[in-house]
Amino acid sequence: MNYEEYLAKNRLPHLWCPGCGNGITLKALLLALAEMGLKREEVLLATGIGCSGRAGEYVNFHSFQGTHGRTLAFATGINLARPELKIICLMGDGDCAAIGAGHFLHAARRNIDLTALVINNFNYGMTGGQFSPLTPAGSLTSTSHSGKVEGIMDLCRLAETAGANYVARTTVFHAPELKNFILEAIAKKGFSFVEVLSPCPTYYGRYNKIGGPVKLMEWLKNNTVPLKKFEQMEKEDKGRLFWRGKLADRNARDFFTAYLEQERGGRNQ
Amino acid sequence: MTCSARLLQGNEACALAGVDAGARFYAGYPISPASEIAEMCSQILPQHGGIYVQMEDEIGSIAAVIGASLGGLKAFTATSGPGLSLMQENIGFALMAEVPCVIINVQRFGPSTGIATRPSQGDVMAARWGTHGDHSIIVLSPSSVQECYDLTVEAFNLAERFRAPVIVLTDATIAHLREKIEIPDELKLVERLKPEGPVENYRPFAPGAGGVPVIPNYGDKYILRVTGLVHDEEGYPSADPQVAGQLIERLAAKIERFRDELPQPLFYGEENAKVVLVSYGISARAAKQAVSIAVNEKLSVGMLQLQTLWPFPEEQVKKACAAAEAVLVIEMNRGQIMERVKACGLFPPRRISSVSRTDTGIITPTQVLTAIRGVAG
Ligand code: SF4
């Protein structure tokens, strides 16, 4: 199948800024769906609130946009009602890691059968470039004029600890790897999580004087190292680098399957 | 119709009614005095092929309920004041996205954590206006265990018919009161309409009969787009003033045009009486008792028991109060429905006063009787 068959071309042009990474992630997702040969009615894109949250408008299969931070809780209900649906929850870093952090941990812990895809652009883009929980310390944003005071948290490690079946991180610069991770995540039964580091030239790149879209792509390339290499590095060398790669890949029973076996004695409907 | 008798508490009646009405999904978070509803659902739903999921908070609970409903299951949750506050944003989402679901709110003493085990009727306005934005919403108020059952079944029917969230307001007293009730062997249930016609270009939010769209479920071959943003008939976000204006009007009108088909007020006592009582929920029990004593004393008293609080049954209230010299509103709050009765603009103007109690105790027949004698004398 061709990825364009999932694209709502009549809704283009999209509202994202030139040089934004959201389109690359959306394309990677559609490429993965095409490679898997999924039918339109078999897939649901659930999004959060924010720039990436508008992605549902550009696909021609089932889409859902709920309230800020709650995507995974809504999707929990959808999954349990329609377990055969492939659900992809596309969220931003503010949406998933701040207001939605509780739902993220518990969806991973329950091992709900869906794919959580977080575009981490290091700030709240839609509201004007405020810092998010995933904005690196010291970064300049519209609410941290002398540098962000707080530190970050690692969503990948959290997901792994909480019980996700699949955890991976990459960037939009590594587009083929991104597509492969998304494909593996969708194919995996249980909770899958992929974090995508992504450029926001309009706010994060500009405020931190990293440069335009091309420079931001270089920044993503130069500031990430493969997980294996990262683990062998000395602590002081890790500095502000991000690892990329696969952190977890296991096959624990997802919530619906476990519920069916235990509470219903295997009976479905 | 044949019935079977059961001895149940209010919470159990709500849970059982949900399952009998066809609910196959419950998501909730433990809270007093509503917990028995979750406990019972966790036990009986799997036996009916349904699912109980205990979420991380009330925000997640109502979100999961909405998700399950969009997947095609009848779904509900139960909570109490603090949980209702947390659910408000997503109740607004369910209104905007037209998602059928039922919320049982067992009122407890508030505001804030208040007293978790004591009753109140303080959430009447929170149920009406708790979520932001302009909207209409259906709120039902049972006064007995039987009505807990009947109105919960009705709540599911109304939710499906109007594609909207419906709130059932009970309270800590009815929730734990045990009464004998009759459960009909057969219930009239409303099932969701299914889309028909070509799959391509189906418009899930185009108004159907009575202004209610025929919306597919997720996973159907009809593609469904759902958003809390203002959206057009295809489900795409829109900032067009005309689209926004028409949507908000339709969402309110699809309910309010049919207010006469919602559970109607019950009338007790003397028609065209000089003193008319308006009450609902647990307080209506005391009011009813007081009215029967007062009628025996040859006082001219009648009473209207509201089953639907919102949309407010204004015409019925006006009619019942047409000949009244005094109107007493009996409720366990500081006049939330009394203010609404005053807003009916009864003509000629007459005394409308409140018989209320806000000290965690329930209103007694004696308290109501004293008030009746006070105005009837
Ligand atoms: S503000 Fe940033 S994240 Fe949002 S569309 Fe523009 S570049 Fe992308």
XYZ file of C-alpha atoms and ligand atoms in Angstrom:
654
model
C 0.000 0.000 0.000
C 1.010 3.602 -0.544
C 1.196 5.844 2.525
C -0.693 8.568 0.658
C -3.807 6.425 0.844
C -4.022 7.312 4.550
C -3.485 11.012 3.955
C -6.450 13.416 3.832
C -4.974 15.410 0.979
C -8.041 17.638 0.798
C -7.121 18.991 4.271
C -3.684 20.220 3.174
C -1.790 22.473 3.537
C -1.311 21.662 7.222
C -0.998 24.350 9.870
C 2.514 23.440 11.028
C 5.357 25.934 10.578
C 8.018 25.456 7.883
C 10.787 23.273 9.324
C 8.550 21.708 11.989
C 9.198 18.017 12.614
C 5.551 17.004 13.045
C 5.062 16.226 9.355
C 8.048 13.846 9.327
C 6.614 11.869 12.233
C 3.183 11.758 10.620
C 4.702 10.491 7.383
C 6.719 7.865 9.270
C 3.483 6.696 10.894
C 1.644 6.498 7.570
C 4.586 4.648 6.002
C 4.448 2.110 8.814
C 0.685 1.632 8.333
C 1.188 1.180 4.588
C 3.930 -1.375 5.150
C 1.634 -3.276 7.506
C -1.152 -3.059 4.934
C -3.740 -2.004 7.529
C -7.246 -1.083 6.392
C -8.553 2.381 7.199
C -11.231 1.085 9.548
C -8.644 -0.914 11.509
C -6.652 2.109 12.658
C -7.373 4.993 15.016
C -5.206 8.050 15.530
C -5.900 9.597 18.938
C -4.149 12.881 19.542
C -3.575 15.288 22.388
C -3.892 19.051 22.428
C -1.102 21.130 20.907
C 0.582 21.452 17.509
C 0.927 17.697 16.981
C -2.654 17.265 18.179
C -3.903 18.570 14.848
C -2.451 15.542 13.024
C -5.812 13.757 13.153
C -7.140 16.291 10.676
C -4.701 15.106 8.012
C -5.519 11.401 8.034
C -8.537 9.778 6.433
C -9.054 6.989 8.969
C -10.642 7.080 12.458
C -9.348 9.972 14.548
C -9.946 11.233 18.047
C -8.891 14.397 19.843
C -9.912 14.592 23.471
C -8.955 16.939 26.273
C -5.418 18.031 27.111
C -3.349 15.225 28.627
C -6.110 12.614 28.708
C -5.547 10.855 25.380
C -4.317 7.614 26.954
C -7.272 7.457 29.350
C -9.780 7.901 26.496
C -7.820 5.357 24.455
C -7.979 2.888 27.348
C -11.761 2.855 26.979
C -11.595 2.626 23.197
C -9.156 -0.295 23.379
C -11.302 -2.233 25.841
C -14.429 -1.697 23.725
C -12.722 -2.375 20.377
C -9.632 -4.498 21.133
C -9.140 -5.297 17.442
C -8.414 -1.619 16.588
C -4.805 -0.502 16.178
C -4.696 2.641 18.294
C -1.907 5.170 17.967
C -1.878 7.949 20.564
C 0.101 10.897 19.252
C 0.970 13.377 21.981
C 3.324 16.269 22.627
C 5.837 16.457 25.452
C 3.748 18.914 27.464
C 0.560 16.954 26.896
C 1.976 13.554 27.860
C 4.680 14.383 30.408
C 3.017 17.233 32.341
C -0.783 17.218 32.460
C -1.006 13.616 31.236
C 1.841 12.038 33.246
C -0.444 10.053 35.531
C -2.346 8.470 32.665
C 0.945 7.682 30.897
C 2.304 5.699 33.841
C -0.926 3.828 34.438
C -1.606 3.000 30.794
C 1.918 1.542 30.678
C 1.413 -0.287 33.995
C -1.902 -1.793 32.837
C -0.175 -2.697 29.592
C -3.036 -1.362 27.486
C -2.685 -2.583 23.903
C -1.878 0.647 22.048
C 1.030 2.707 20.784
C 1.942 5.935 22.558
C 3.930 8.187 20.265
C 5.334 11.344 21.819
C 6.745 14.105 19.677
C 9.198 15.813 22.014
C 9.937 19.269 20.640
C 11.154 20.453 24.053
C 8.439 23.040 24.564
C 4.749 23.979 24.280
C 4.617 25.220 20.698
C 0.904 25.908 20.278
C 0.767 28.327 23.212
C 3.925 30.256 22.369
C 7.012 28.307 23.430
C 6.787 27.829 27.192
C 9.053 25.215 28.825
C 7.717 21.687 29.365
C 8.850 18.949 31.755
C 11.059 17.643 28.929
C 12.767 20.971 28.162
C 16.440 20.548 29.109
C 17.574 22.534 32.166
C 19.041 25.906 31.277
C 17.006 26.256 28.060
C 15.597 29.629 27.122
C 11.840 29.657 26.587
C 9.034 32.202 26.841
C 8.665 31.319 30.543
C 12.356 30.776 31.369
C 14.150 33.931 30.273
C 17.322 33.158 32.208
C 17.250 29.439 31.533
C 14.923 26.687 32.770
C 15.529 26.004 36.453
C 13.973 22.532 36.668
C 15.421 19.337 35.312
C 13.812 16.851 32.936
C 12.406 13.392 33.373
C 13.021 10.471 31.087
C 9.694 9.229 29.700
C 11.377 6.159 28.202
C 12.794 4.988 31.533
C 9.453 5.724 33.200
C 7.569 3.671 30.619
C 10.024 0.816 30.969
C 9.721 0.823 34.760
C 5.931 1.106 34.629
C 5.671 -2.049 32.518
C 5.527 -1.068 28.834
C 6.142 -3.925 26.418
C 8.046 -1.790 23.933
C 10.084 1.381 24.466
C 12.204 3.220 21.913
C 13.532 6.692 21.212
C 14.806 8.322 18.059
C 14.596 11.623 16.193
C 12.987 12.913 13.012
C 16.505 13.170 11.543
C 16.664 9.353 11.731
C 13.489 8.987 9.659
C 13.901 5.343 8.489
C 14.648 4.247 12.070
C 11.616 6.236 13.216
C 9.364 4.400 10.751
C 10.773 1.041 11.859
C 10.272 1.796 15.555
C 6.682 2.906 14.940
C 6.001 -0.226 12.912
C 7.413 -2.489 15.638
C 5.463 -0.566 18.260
C 2.153 -0.987 16.422
C 2.831 -4.663 15.746
C 3.608 -5.277 19.423
C 0.701 -6.389 21.608
C 0.539 -4.388 24.818
C 1.710 -0.884 25.642
C 4.323 0.478 23.247
C 6.067 3.790 23.568
C 8.128 5.699 21.027
C 9.628 9.091 21.838
C 10.594 11.222 18.850
C 12.905 14.188 19.352
C 11.709 16.840 16.950
C 12.581 20.390 15.947
C 10.464 23.439 16.725
C 12.264 26.176 14.793
C 9.602 28.756 15.612
C 10.196 28.730 19.363
C 12.729 26.322 20.867
C 15.264 26.651 18.066
C 14.912 30.422 17.855
C 14.928 31.157 21.609
C 18.002 28.990 22.114
C 19.763 30.391 19.046
C 20.317 26.940 17.593
C 19.427 28.184 14.128
C 16.891 27.329 11.439
C 15.419 23.976 10.407
C 18.659 22.625 8.924
C 20.724 23.557 11.979
C 18.095 21.941 14.192
C 18.347 18.729 12.220
C 22.119 18.823 12.722
C 21.522 19.468 16.407
C 19.367 16.329 16.627
C 22.050 14.342 14.828
C 24.902 15.637 16.974
C 23.123 15.446 20.314
C 21.979 11.822 20.143
C 24.026 8.638 20.393
C 22.997 4.997 19.997
C 21.861 3.433 23.281
C 24.677 0.848 23.460
C 27.344 3.478 22.940
C 25.630 5.794 25.417
C 25.679 3.138 28.118
C 29.430 2.654 27.713
C 30.156 6.375 27.965
C 31.585 7.985 31.095
C 29.054 9.975 33.081
C 30.762 13.318 32.376
C 30.763 12.619 28.621
C 27.044 11.938 28.548
C 26.386 15.560 29.452
C 23.290 16.700 27.638
C 23.299 13.935 25.052
C 20.206 11.795 24.434
C 20.427 8.087 23.730
C 18.403 6.649 20.920
C 17.465 3.046 20.315
C 15.289 0.366 21.827
C 15.074 0.198 25.600
C 12.452 -2.503 26.102
C 11.001 -5.254 23.937
C 9.020 -7.884 25.834
C 5.729 -9.742 25.614
C 3.799 -9.446 28.871
C 0.038 -10.012 28.541
C -1.891 -6.859 27.746
C -4.736 -5.762 30.033
C -7.630 -6.914 27.838
C -6.177 -10.387 27.290
C -5.412 -10.764 30.988
C -8.889 -9.534 31.973
C -10.525 -11.929 29.565
C -8.601 -14.879 30.909
C -9.068 -14.095 34.566
C -12.422 -12.356 34.967
C -14.371 -13.907 32.138
C -12.659 -17.271 32.017
C -11.655 -16.621 28.430
C -15.159 -15.636 27.305
C -15.375 -12.779 24.839
C -18.868 -11.246 24.751
C -45.607 -6.997 32.906
C -44.068 -9.345 35.444
C -41.617 -8.125 38.006
C -39.342 -9.640 40.571
C -38.879 -8.118 44.010
C -35.432 -7.383 45.417
C -34.199 -5.818 48.616
C -31.463 -3.416 47.564
C -29.661 -0.296 48.648
C -29.662 2.710 46.326
C -26.103 2.193 45.136
C -26.806 -1.433 44.282
C -29.962 -0.438 42.420
C -27.967 2.040 40.296
C -25.321 -0.570 39.466
C -27.889 -3.240 38.640
C -29.953 -0.815 36.565
C -26.868 0.103 34.548
C -26.155 -3.504 33.682
C -29.848 -4.205 33.007
C -29.968 -1.168 30.719
C -27.198 -2.739 28.688
C -24.070 -1.107 30.125
C -21.046 -3.290 29.467
C -18.363 -0.908 30.629
C -17.680 0.818 33.919
C -14.629 2.903 34.760
C -14.311 4.532 38.148
C -12.225 5.617 41.069
C -13.062 4.690 44.663
C -14.901 7.408 46.597
C -17.373 7.454 49.471
C -20.313 7.204 49.459
C -20.402 5.800 45.897
C -17.977 2.886 46.194
C -20.576 0.100 46.274
C -21.508 0.904 42.681
C -17.930 0.193 41.571
C -17.729 -2.888 43.766
C -20.897 -4.353 42.342
C -19.914 -3.536 38.756
C -16.516 -5.198 39.225
C -18.400 -8.356 40.176
C -21.314 -8.501 37.788
C -19.993 -6.869 34.612
C -17.574 -9.709 33.722
C -20.469 -12.165 34.146
C -22.291 -10.252 31.414
C -19.315 -10.048 29.074
C -18.568 -6.532 30.261
C -15.511 -4.774 31.624
C -14.722 -3.026 34.889
C -11.618 -0.892 34.945
C -10.381 1.041 37.946
C -8.682 4.164 36.709
C -6.026 6.367 38.291
C -8.467 9.188 39.017
C -11.912 10.495 38.108
C -10.588 12.408 35.113
C -9.320 9.165 33.636
C -12.516 7.349 34.642
C -14.869 9.547 32.656
C -12.342 9.624 29.790
C -12.294 5.816 29.622
C -16.108 5.765 29.772
C -16.267 8.174 26.826
C -13.725 6.092 24.904
C -15.647 2.864 25.503
C -18.899 4.517 24.451
C -17.299 5.699 21.215
C -16.249 2.088 20.710
C -19.911 1.093 20.896
C -20.432 -0.009 24.507
C -22.989 1.536 26.835
C -20.772 2.884 29.587
C -21.022 4.555 32.973
C -19.204 5.758 36.039
C -20.169 6.729 39.578
C -18.645 9.266 41.891
C -19.338 11.869 44.558
C -18.795 15.654 44.789
C -14.978 15.866 44.633
C -14.944 13.337 41.793
C -17.709 15.216 39.973
C -15.542 18.336 40.094
C -12.686 16.394 38.480
C -14.940 14.982 35.773
C -16.357 18.306 34.668
C -13.961 19.024 31.792
C -14.654 15.688 30.153
C -18.411 15.911 30.773
C -18.197 19.026 28.599
C -16.253 16.990 26.056
C -19.003 14.349 26.001
C -21.579 17.113 25.426
C -19.552 18.650 22.606
C -18.607 15.356 20.950
C -22.111 13.892 21.535
C -21.003 10.796 23.414
C -23.725 8.876 25.285
C -22.707 8.035 28.860
C -24.131 8.039 32.382
C -22.611 9.589 35.498
C -24.097 8.627 38.868
C -23.181 11.330 41.369
C -23.881 10.320 44.968
C -24.055 13.717 46.626
C -22.169 14.129 49.861
C -21.654 17.065 52.168
C -19.398 19.711 50.635
C -17.796 21.879 49.416
C -14.356 20.299 49.115
C -13.830 17.034 50.974
C -16.648 18.122 53.316
C -17.990 15.120 55.187
C -17.647 12.027 53.048
C -20.381 9.973 54.674
C -23.099 12.593 55.116
C -25.752 13.518 52.557
C -26.443 16.782 50.797
C -28.133 18.115 47.694
C -25.405 20.628 47.084
C -24.392 19.522 43.583
C -27.556 20.631 41.764
C -25.873 23.642 40.176
C -22.537 21.834 39.755
C -24.387 19.239 37.688
C -26.053 21.986 35.662
C -23.197 24.394 35.113
C -20.066 22.622 36.367
C -18.439 22.260 32.992
C -17.410 25.451 31.242
C -19.148 26.899 28.237
C -22.780 27.272 27.258
C -24.715 24.023 27.131
C -27.784 22.058 28.107
C -27.568 18.865 30.133
C -29.966 16.229 31.453
C -29.919 15.683 35.228
C -32.259 13.227 36.984
C -32.921 12.962 40.703
C -34.314 9.777 42.302
C -35.921 9.891 45.759
C -36.139 6.169 46.506
C -34.280 2.957 45.746
C -36.976 2.104 43.178
C -36.380 5.433 41.468
C -32.609 4.848 41.630
C -33.245 1.791 39.481
C -35.881 3.286 37.181
C -34.147 6.606 36.575
C -30.759 4.974 35.970
C -32.328 2.808 33.252
C -33.981 5.952 31.909
C -30.638 7.799 32.034
C -29.106 5.224 29.691
C -32.076 5.484 27.348
C -31.884 9.271 27.261
C -28.104 9.206 26.802
C -28.469 6.979 23.743
C -31.462 8.829 22.347
C -29.933 12.288 22.637
C -26.296 11.217 22.329
C -25.334 13.121 25.457
C -24.011 12.520 28.964
C -26.764 12.160 31.571
C -26.171 12.768 35.281
C -28.123 10.929 37.986
C -27.982 12.821 41.282
C -28.528 10.593 44.290
C -27.212 11.252 47.792
C -25.478 9.518 50.685
C -28.800 8.602 52.312
C -30.551 6.951 49.350
C -27.249 5.368 48.370
C -27.229 3.315 51.555
C -30.952 3.024 52.177
C -32.296 -0.499 51.756
C -35.776 -0.827 50.260
C -37.792 -3.424 48.471
C -38.041 -2.685 44.777
C -39.766 -4.247 41.793
C -37.523 -5.050 38.856
C -39.445 -5.546 35.619
C -38.552 -8.719 33.744
C -38.505 -6.753 30.536
C -37.232 -3.233 30.067
C -37.792 -0.836 27.210
C -34.288 -0.018 26.076
C -33.110 2.524 23.548
C -30.337 1.292 21.277
C -27.988 3.444 19.278
C -28.934 4.119 15.674
C -26.535 2.782 13.072
C -25.417 4.777 10.028
C -26.826 3.799 6.671
C -25.968 4.615 3.071
C -22.648 5.123 1.314
C -19.542 4.842 3.497
C -17.557 7.405 1.549
C -18.253 11.000 2.562
C -20.587 9.968 5.395
C -21.081 12.978 7.645
C -21.108 11.650 11.232
C -22.248 14.957 12.740
C -24.981 15.879 10.287
C -28.166 16.429 12.333
C -30.594 13.521 12.075
C -34.108 13.184 13.476
C -34.664 15.678 16.302
C -31.261 17.220 15.589
C -29.402 14.145 16.850
C -26.741 12.856 14.449
C -26.316 9.153 13.656
C -22.696 8.644 14.650
C -20.794 5.447 13.842
C -18.731 3.645 16.453
C -14.975 3.366 16.191
C -14.064 0.276 14.247
C -17.161 0.489 12.013
C -16.546 0.791 8.308
C -17.880 4.352 8.511
C -14.953 6.585 9.440
C -15.417 8.597 12.622
C -13.578 11.789 13.561
C -14.200 13.053 17.077
C -12.936 16.279 18.570
C -13.818 18.644 21.400
C -13.049 21.533 19.084
C -15.935 23.176 17.279
C -16.400 20.905 14.290
C -18.379 20.702 11.077
C -20.695 17.875 10.040
C -17.759 15.805 8.842
C -16.135 16.110 12.258
C -13.328 18.406 11.106
C -12.315 21.295 13.386
C -13.726 24.637 12.311
C -13.421 28.218 13.511
C -16.272 29.413 11.285
C -18.650 31.590 13.370
C -21.654 30.142 11.567
C -20.574 26.547 12.197
C -19.895 27.369 15.862
C -23.210 29.160 16.343
C -25.259 26.412 14.722
C -23.468 23.656 16.640
C -24.013 25.249 20.043
C -27.682 25.903 19.240
C -28.245 22.369 18.001
C -26.551 20.762 21.020
C -28.893 22.624 23.376
C -32.010 22.374 21.209
C -31.754 18.611 20.636
C -32.428 18.215 24.375
C -34.597 21.195 25.237
C -37.083 20.710 22.408
C -37.950 17.363 23.935
C -38.081 18.384 27.576
C -41.668 17.120 27.773
C -40.413 13.629 26.989
C -38.011 13.574 29.927
C -39.150 12.042 33.260
C -42.021 14.296 34.346
C -42.673 15.741 37.804
C -44.977 13.731 40.056
C -47.863 15.493 41.785
C -49.176 14.670 45.241
C -51.858 16.198 47.469
C -54.556 18.671 46.551
C -54.729 20.244 43.086
C -54.830 24.052 42.914
C -53.745 24.143 46.529
C -52.942 27.309 48.464
C -49.553 25.953 49.503
C -47.429 24.140 46.948
C -44.231 22.303 47.762
C -41.504 21.717 45.206
C -38.965 19.071 46.105
C -36.764 16.292 44.706
C -34.472 13.484 45.761
C -34.353 12.369 49.378
C -36.001 15.616 50.567
C -39.118 14.782 48.564
C -39.666 11.807 50.890
C -40.039 14.091 53.906
C -42.102 16.551 51.892
C -44.481 13.811 50.734
C -44.975 12.573 54.284
C -45.626 16.120 55.500
C -48.162 16.712 52.715
C -50.179 13.630 53.623
C -50.325 14.725 57.261
C -51.253 18.276 56.256
C -54.013 17.061 53.919
C -55.423 15.023 56.830
C -55.429 18.247 58.821
C -57.567 19.752 56.009
C -54.835 22.132 54.957
C -54.786 23.082 51.284
C -51.443 21.608 50.222
C -50.049 20.073 47.056
C -46.614 18.967 46.075
C -44.527 18.594 42.942
C -41.688 16.091 43.008
C -39.163 16.805 40.289
C -37.607 13.773 38.641
C -35.787 15.777 35.985
C -33.920 18.737 37.487
C -32.342 19.912 34.243
C -33.631 21.044 31.838
C -35.821 22.601 34.511
C -39.524 21.690 34.089
C -40.591 25.306 34.188
C -44.049 24.900 32.636
C -45.055 22.133 35.053
C -43.855 24.176 38.018
C -45.823 27.201 36.811
C -48.921 25.086 36.323
C -48.688 23.431 39.726
C -48.173 26.766 41.433
C -50.876 28.637 39.484
C -53.302 28.908 42.399
C -50.753 28.885 45.198
C -50.431 31.661 47.703
C -47.144 30.304 48.964
C -44.514 28.060 47.417
C -42.069 26.118 49.552
C -38.975 24.568 48.006
C -37.685 21.670 50.070
C -34.016 20.877 49.475
C -30.776 20.167 51.320
C -28.822 23.165 50.054
C -29.008 26.931 50.293
C -31.743 27.331 47.732
C -30.286 26.084 44.451
C -33.649 24.987 43.003
C -35.513 27.713 44.908
C -33.640 30.315 42.865
C -34.733 28.514 39.712
C -38.366 28.449 40.881
C -38.139 32.196 41.520
C -36.744 32.648 38.006
C -39.975 31.133 36.601
C -41.510 34.560 37.204
C -44.731 33.257 38.801
C -47.493 35.784 38.295
C -48.838 37.416 40.345
C -45.658 37.402 42.450
C -46.028 35.435 45.670
C -44.037 34.140 48.523
C -41.449 31.577 47.511
C -39.362 30.354 50.377
C -36.924 27.648 51.134
C -37.165 24.810 53.616
C -33.566 23.769 53.719
C -31.044 21.990 55.819
C -27.281 22.307 55.504
C -25.950 20.695 58.678
C -25.428 17.146 57.323
C -28.819 15.937 58.564
C -31.730 15.144 56.271
C -34.914 17.190 56.245
C -37.636 15.651 58.423
C -41.401 15.583 57.835
C -41.808 17.611 61.046
C -39.591 20.383 59.685
C -41.637 20.537 56.490
C -44.951 20.346 58.367
C -43.960 23.251 60.588
C -43.149 25.274 57.493
C -46.494 24.360 55.879
C -48.435 25.364 58.981
C -46.426 28.594 59.074
C -47.575 29.689 55.627
C -51.018 28.040 55.597
C -52.199 29.647 58.812
S 5.236 26.080 16.912
Fe 6.912 24.596 16.785
S 5.956 22.624 17.115
Fe 4.318 24.057 16.626
S 4.008 23.869 14.418
Fe 5.475 25.536 14.745
S 7.470 24.579 14.647
Fe 5.986 22.946 14.908
